[in-house]
Amino acid sequence: MKKIFLLSAIVCLFSCLITSCIKMMQEANETEKVHMITVSYKVNAVTGFVPYSGEAEPDPSFQTKGLEVNFINYQEGSSFKSVVGDNNIVTCSLTPGVYAINVAGSVTNPKGTYRLNGSSLNVPFTKDITPQDVVSNPEYTINICPAKVGSVLFSEIYYCGVAPYYFRDQTYTIYNNGQDVFYLDGLCFAQLHPNIATTNLPSWPEDDGRENFVYGLVVWQFPGTGTEYPLQPGEAVVLAQEAINHTVNNPASFDNSMSDWECWSGNALRGNPDCPDMPYIFWWSPNKMQWLTSVFGAAFCLFRIDDAVVNKSYWEQPGHWQRVVGPSSTRYAKIPADAVLDGVELLTSMSALNMKRIPGFVDAGGTSVETTYIGKSVSRKVIGKRADGTPIYQDTNNSTNDFQVNDTPAIRRDSQKIPTWSRANAL
Amino acid sequence: MRKNMIKWIGCLVLLMSSCFAAKAQTPVTPASVDRLKMESLWLRHTNNVAGAILDNPWHYALTDFEYLIEKGEFKRVQSGNDNNAFRFNTEGGGIYEALGGGYAWGEFHYDRSVLRGAKYNASLADPLRGMPYIIADSNPSKWINQNYAMQVKLATPLIWDQLILGVGATYENGIAAKQVDPRPKVLLSELSVNPAVVWTKGRHAVGADFVYLSHREDGTASNSNYRVPQMGWEMLFPGYFMEGEISSFGSITGLRNFNANALGGGLQYGYVGPKFKIIAGGKYRQTTENATNSYTTPKRIGTTNKKEWTATAGVQFLFNDRNSLFADYKYYNRSIDGIEYIQIYNPEYESQEWIVYGKYIKSNYSTMNHNFGLDYMISKEGRSDFSWKFGVNALAEKLSDIYYLPESTQEVNNLLVKAYVKKNFAFGKGSSLLIMLEGFLNKNTNAEHNYGGYYENNIAYTQFALLDFYYLSSSYNGFTLDANYTISNIDRKRKTGLYVGASFNYVNPTSYKDYFDKRSTLVVKVGVAF
């Protein structure tokens, strides 16, 4: 009896093994050989709210016909280019795969010059998509958010630290690349979520729609009542985690003691008492030790919400913050897309472009010094000079193209000017 | 626990082979075992274990320790250029009266290898086994590999004078540890079961066998020095990959988990005439292997679907009691489809997983062989070994690899010809010296490589894919010199022999000399024969 039971058990086990084995093989046998497919996609410029379904009314004042669309397959390293045609539809022949769709271009209308940049990440193409499919299915639409060409931008970011594990010297330079004076008063500087590039992107509630917001982990705000801190064309302002001569602590680091503000989080033992502190107006769970952004590369944006007093109490109001779907209670500042003036996505390495985590209207690409603690910085490429010798930087809203890697960080690189009110003038 | 189990099973196999072999009828030497295996057509040409009864092998046991030294640059890119290995091998068995005329045979191998200078592999214990979906890095690396492999073959005696049942099983367990960042510790295990049946009537016999195989292998390439970033490649096909940093924050996570299952079977026919024996058979095996990159939220990196067809025929002509001619032919066809997945990670809290949107066969690796061999054996009457053996062997091999979109192709045709002579010097009944000299010549008859990928300047193409193509399409020549000296009857019961041996292999490439230099291998061994 025992033997029969044992034999039956062995036969059952073996049958299960064989069955699962046959299923695995059948799935493999049913796979078809790869072939080229032709896909169509609609490119809409939308100025209003885009619901989660993606069904949004395009703004007729922004025509997307003629914009270049790049279908990028990061896994294979391939890209296929095409141009938006009639009915705002772009058609492209490509290999099946997961693509990032990047749209780039600009348009000038009576309201000014606008960038029509946008991207849609992780789009799976497995079959032909006809223009008829596109018309009937909003799933095949990329909504881009027209952004007015602004003047203020990040010109240099030093984030990776220097060996051995020294990270207190992180420094950010903000520059006026335009032709008019820009008042820094009330301008917000946000570190975005997620802090590190990842394929595991956070899931936001459907009520927020699709790419209508970016979400801030920490928001700093320039002080001032409105016209206290003018930034003239060609002038730069420098912010630091800690504004001291870091070569005292680490000879391989550099001196950023002349920074205009410290992003000080409350550690009485650290910081330069001579350098004013920039207040943070949003930080759900402040780190009182220091404001350390990822040495692997965080993502940042500059924004200004018009017609609203943006301070600490603003971010406490419902509707101005958001939580990731799930059990986490962490709040993130909800930054409207149309408030963003500039943004940069920093990556662990350029090969991590497939791990991009912020929408294309903030930064259609990404940049990286490639590794940690090597004392390098990223800065914008110079495409011209003003009469006074100050640089004109490249700003296509794609940091992959706009930024370069420098062997060492610099304060006001490329002959940037110091604002008249800056404490750096006295140092 | 697993190591202990392996040791126990190993000891059991060793004991089994030793006990059985204690009843051997003739002195056992490497030459006599060589002859025995040569004459066992069912065992040599088929997987049908039941056919062993028809081969009617006498029982033997060999146990030896080997030490290997291998040096030289003429090698696959992923192989080491300065290797050492220590091996322990034991095998033994035969037909036993104690089992009512049944057949029992077992073997156990332990191998500890140190490979140096191996490149472009941070995932597999054996990167040349036909699994392309690995993580590769360019650091010349030392690997320390340990492998335990055992096999058992059992067959019933003739049932009702016409039926034989048999079963074979193998179990392999290994660990392979890369000693340079990114460094995985790869664990593998493989199990196969091979039931078989033979029906015999008069001089004819037909057989069938079935095989199930399961292979598991996994390891995580991680860095012990986090301050030095390790760039690498997530390989899809030679020259097709995703480049990135191998780390938990990087774009390439270091884990690879391989899970393979295989099913197959074969049919055989045998005939024994007064002056000749013949065996012919065919077999088919399909092996499907999935590669994923996580235990908890697995992303399907790729699947290989391997189909193998084999046809064999072997014949032994018995001219008289002393002289035999063996003619063998084997056709082998292997096709491996490489399947890639289109998938996206769903980060939603309730269902965090990779969702597969589609899958396609993106690549194919094809191998086709024709192998023809002739061996002539001269033996002396009343001895179980041979005095002379001569042989020639020709292997025509065609390799065809393709990546479909964007298209890259590679075709390599080689003709490898070998000739050998073996002489067994018998010094009375007490000792013998077996010497073998083999010369070989490989002529590449066709080599085409057309790359249509995106990375023609990347070193993972120029130093890996291209260099491997040069190796595969190389012409070369070389020789093997092998000597075994055996002293028989060293124990009181005069049933045990002691043998020492050495083998030297030398390979000299005659093409792509800018890339390759010679390679030589020396193996020394000492063992006992029961």
JSON list of C-alpha atoms in Angstrom, two decimals, chain A residues 292-374:
[
{"chain": "A", "resi": 292, "resn": "LEU", "atom": "CA", "xyz": [21.40, 66.24, 0.26]},
{"chain": "A", "resi": 293, "resn": "THR", "atom": "CA", "xyz": [20.16, 65.49, -3.21]},
{"chain": "A", "resi": 294, "resn": "SER", "atom": "CA", "xyz": [21.08, 62.20, -4.79]},
{"chain": "A", "resi": 295, "resn": "VAL", "atom": "CA", "xyz": [24.74, 61.97, -5.81]},
{"chain": "A", "resi": 296, "resn": "PHE", "atom": "CA", "xyz": [23.46, 59.58, -8.51]},
{"chain": "A", "resi": 297, "resn": "GLY", "atom": "CA", "xyz": [21.47, 62.48, -9.96]},
{"chain": "A", "resi": 298, "resn": "ALA", "atom": "CA", "xyz": [18.19, 64.03, -8.91]},
{"chain": "A", "resi": 299, "resn": "ALA", "atom": "CA", "xyz": [15.73, 66.06, -10.99]},
{"chain": "A", "resi": 300, "resn": "PHE", "atom": "CA", "xyz": [15.08, 69.77, -10.48]},
{"chain": "A", "resi": 301, "resn": "CYS", "atom": "CA", "xyz": [12.81, 72.48, -11.78]},
{"chain": "A", "resi": 302, "resn": "LEU", "atom": "CA", "xyz": [12.34, 76.21, -11.42]},
{"chain": "A", "resi": 303, "resn": "PHE", "atom": "CA", "xyz": [8.76, 77.37, -11.27]},
{"chain": "A", "resi": 304, "resn": "ARG", "atom": "CA", "xyz": [6.58, 80.27, -10.46]},
{"chain": "A", "resi": 305, "resn": "ILE", "atom": "CA", "xyz": [2.85, 79.96, -9.94]},
{"chain": "A", "resi": 306, "resn": "ASP", "atom": "CA", "xyz": [1.27, 83.15, -11.23]},
{"chain": "A", "resi": 307, "resn": "ASP", "atom": "CA", "xyz": [-1.62, 84.76, -9.39]},
{"chain": "A", "resi": 308, "resn": "ALA", "atom": "CA", "xyz": [-0.98, 82.84, -6.20]},
{"chain": "A", "resi": 309, "resn": "VAL", "atom": "CA", "xyz": [0.91, 83.54, -3.02]},
{"chain": "A", "resi": 310, "resn": "VAL", "atom": "CA", "xyz": [3.10, 80.50, -2.78]},
{"chain": "A", "resi": 311, "resn": "ASN", "atom": "CA", "xyz": [4.40, 79.95, 0.70]},
{"chain": "A", "resi": 312, "resn": "LYS", "atom": "CA", "xyz": [4.32, 77.25, 3.36]},
{"chain": "A", "resi": 313, "resn": "SER", "atom": "CA", "xyz": [0.60, 77.61, 3.95]},
{"chain": "A", "resi": 314, "resn": "TYR", "atom": "CA", "xyz": [-0.09, 77.25, 0.19]},
{"chain": "A", "resi": 315, "resn": "TRP", "atom": "CA", "xyz": [1.37, 73.76, 0.21]},
{"chain": "A", "resi": 316, "resn": "GLU", "atom": "CA", "xyz": [-0.71, 72.75, 3.19]},
{"chain": "A", "resi": 317, "resn": "GLN", "atom": "CA", "xyz": [-3.96, 73.35, 1.33]},
{"chain": "A", "resi": 318, "resn": "PRO", "atom": "CA", "xyz": [-5.71, 70.31, -0.14]},
{"chain": "A", "resi": 319, "resn": "GLY", "atom": "CA", "xyz": [-5.19, 70.13, -3.87]},
{"chain": "A", "resi": 320, "resn": "HIS", "atom": "CA", "xyz": [-1.69, 71.56, -3.66]},
{"chain": "A", "resi": 321, "resn": "TRP", "atom": "CA", "xyz": [-0.04, 68.36, -2.54]},
{"chain": "A", "resi": 322, "resn": "GLN", "atom": "CA", "xyz": [-0.38, 64.75, -3.53]},
{"chain": "A", "resi": 323, "resn": "ARG", "atom": "CA", "xyz": [0.42, 61.25, -2.30]},
{"chain": "A", "resi": 324, "resn": "VAL", "atom": "CA", "xyz": [1.60, 58.30, -4.35]},
{"chain": "A", "resi": 325, "resn": "VAL", "atom": "CA", "xyz": [-1.07, 55.61, -4.71]},
{"chain": "A", "resi": 326, "resn": "GLY", "atom": "CA", "xyz": [-0.43, 53.15, -1.93]},
{"chain": "A", "resi": 327, "resn": "PRO", "atom": "CA", "xyz": [0.01, 53.16, 1.82]},
{"chain": "A", "resi": 328, "resn": "SER", "atom": "CA", "xyz": [2.72, 55.83, 2.00]},
{"chain": "A", "resi": 329, "resn": "SER", "atom": "CA", "xyz": [1.67, 59.03, 3.80]},
{"chain": "A", "resi": 330, "resn": "THR", "atom": "CA", "xyz": [4.46, 61.12, 2.27]},
{"chain": "A", "resi": 331, "resn": "ARG", "atom": "CA", "xyz": [3.19, 64.29, 0.62]},
{"chain": "A", "resi": 332, "resn": "TYR", "atom": "CA", "xyz": [4.64, 65.82, -2.51]},
{"chain": "A", "resi": 333, "resn": "ALA", "atom": "CA", "xyz": [4.20, 69.38, -3.75]},
{"chain": "A", "resi": 334, "resn": "LYS", "atom": "CA", "xyz": [1.91, 69.41, -6.79]},
{"chain": "A", "resi": 335, "resn": "ILE", "atom": "CA", "xyz": [3.54, 71.75, -9.29]},
{"chain": "A", "resi": 336, "resn": "PRO", "atom": "CA", "xyz": [1.38, 72.67, -12.31]},
{"chain": "A", "resi": 337, "resn": "ALA", "atom": "CA", "xyz": [2.97, 72.03, -15.68]},
{"chain": "A", "resi": 338, "resn": "ASP", "atom": "CA", "xyz": [2.37, 75.57, -16.92]},
{"chain": "A", "resi": 339, "resn": "ALA", "atom": "CA", "xyz": [4.27, 77.01, -13.92]},
{"chain": "A", "resi": 340, "resn": "VAL", "atom": "CA", "xyz": [7.54, 75.29, -14.80]},
{"chain": "A", "resi": 341, "resn": "LEU", "atom": "CA", "xyz": [10.19, 77.63, -16.24]},
{"chain": "A", "resi": 342, "resn": "ASP", "atom": "CA", "xyz": [13.07, 75.20, -16.55]},
{"chain": "A", "resi": 343, "resn": "GLY", "atom": "CA", "xyz": [13.97, 71.70, -15.46]},
{"chain": "A", "resi": 344, "resn": "VAL", "atom": "CA", "xyz": [16.86, 69.28, -15.59]},
{"chain": "A", "resi": 345, "resn": "GLU", "atom": "CA", "xyz": [16.80, 65.54, -15.20]},
{"chain": "A", "resi": 346, "resn": "LEU", "atom": "CA", "xyz": [20.05, 64.07, -13.86]},
{"chain": "A", "resi": 347, "resn": "LEU", "atom": "CA", "xyz": [20.64, 60.38, -14.45]},
{"chain": "A", "resi": 348, "resn": "THR", "atom": "CA", "xyz": [22.92, 57.76, -12.93]},
{"chain": "A", "resi": 349, "resn": "SER", "atom": "CA", "xyz": [24.45, 57.42, -16.37]},
{"chain": "A", "resi": 350, "resn": "MET", "atom": "CA", "xyz": [23.42, 58.31, -19.90]},
{"chain": "A", "resi": 351, "resn": "SER", "atom": "CA", "xyz": [22.57, 54.66, -20.45]},
{"chain": "A", "resi": 352, "resn": "ALA", "atom": "CA", "xyz": [19.80, 55.16, -17.88]},
{"chain": "A", "resi": 353, "resn": "LEU", "atom": "CA", "xyz": [17.75, 57.35, -20.23]},
{"chain": "A", "resi": 354, "resn": "ASN", "atom": "CA", "xyz": [15.20, 54.58, -20.25]},
{"chain": "A", "resi": 355, "resn": "MET", "atom": "CA", "xyz": [14.79, 55.31, -16.53]},
{"chain": "A", "resi": 356, "resn": "LYS", "atom": "CA", "xyz": [13.78, 58.94, -17.09]},
{"chain": "A", "resi": 357, "resn": "ARG", "atom": "CA", "xyz": [11.19, 59.96, -14.55]},
{"chain": "A", "resi": 358, "resn": "ILE", "atom": "CA", "xyz": [10.00, 63.48, -15.27]},
{"chain": "A", "resi": 359, "resn": "PRO", "atom": "CA", "xyz": [7.75, 64.53, -18.14]},
{"chain": "A", "resi": 360, "resn": "GLY", "atom": "CA", "xyz": [9.10, 65.78, -21.42]},
{"chain": "A", "resi": 361, "resn": "PHE", "atom": "CA", "xyz": [7.74, 69.29, -20.94]},
{"chain": "A", "resi": 362, "resn": "VAL", "atom": "CA", "xyz": [10.17, 69.71, -18.03]},
{"chain": "A", "resi": 363, "resn": "ASP", "atom": "CA", "xyz": [13.12, 68.11, -19.77]},
{"chain": "A", "resi": 364, "resn": "ALA", "atom": "CA", "xyz": [12.82, 66.06, -22.93]},
{"chain": "A", "resi": 365, "resn": "GLY", "atom": "CA", "xyz": [16.16, 64.35, -22.20]},
{"chain": "A", "resi": 366, "resn": "GLY", "atom": "CA", "xyz": [18.59, 63.85, -19.34]},
{"chain": "A", "resi": 367, "resn": "THR", "atom": "CA", "xyz": [22.22, 64.45, -18.45]},
{"chain": "A", "resi": 368, "resn": "SER", "atom": "CA", "xyz": [24.78, 62.78, -16.24]},
{"chain": "A", "resi": 369, "resn": "VAL", "atom": "CA", "xyz": [28.40, 62.87, -15.07]},
{"chain": "A", "resi": 370, "resn": "GLU", "atom": "CA", "xyz": [28.15, 59.05, -15.29]},
{"chain": "A", "resi": 371, "resn": "THR", "atom": "CA", "xyz": [29.20, 58.13, -11.77]},
{"chain": "A", "resi": 372, "resn": "THR", "atom": "CA", "xyz": [29.37, 59.28, -8.17]},
{"chain": "A", "resi": 373, "resn": "TYR", "atom": "CA", "xyz": [32.05, 61.12, -6.17]},
{"chain": "A", "resi": 374, "resn": "ILE", "atom": "CA", "xyz": [34.19, 62.11, -9.12]}
]
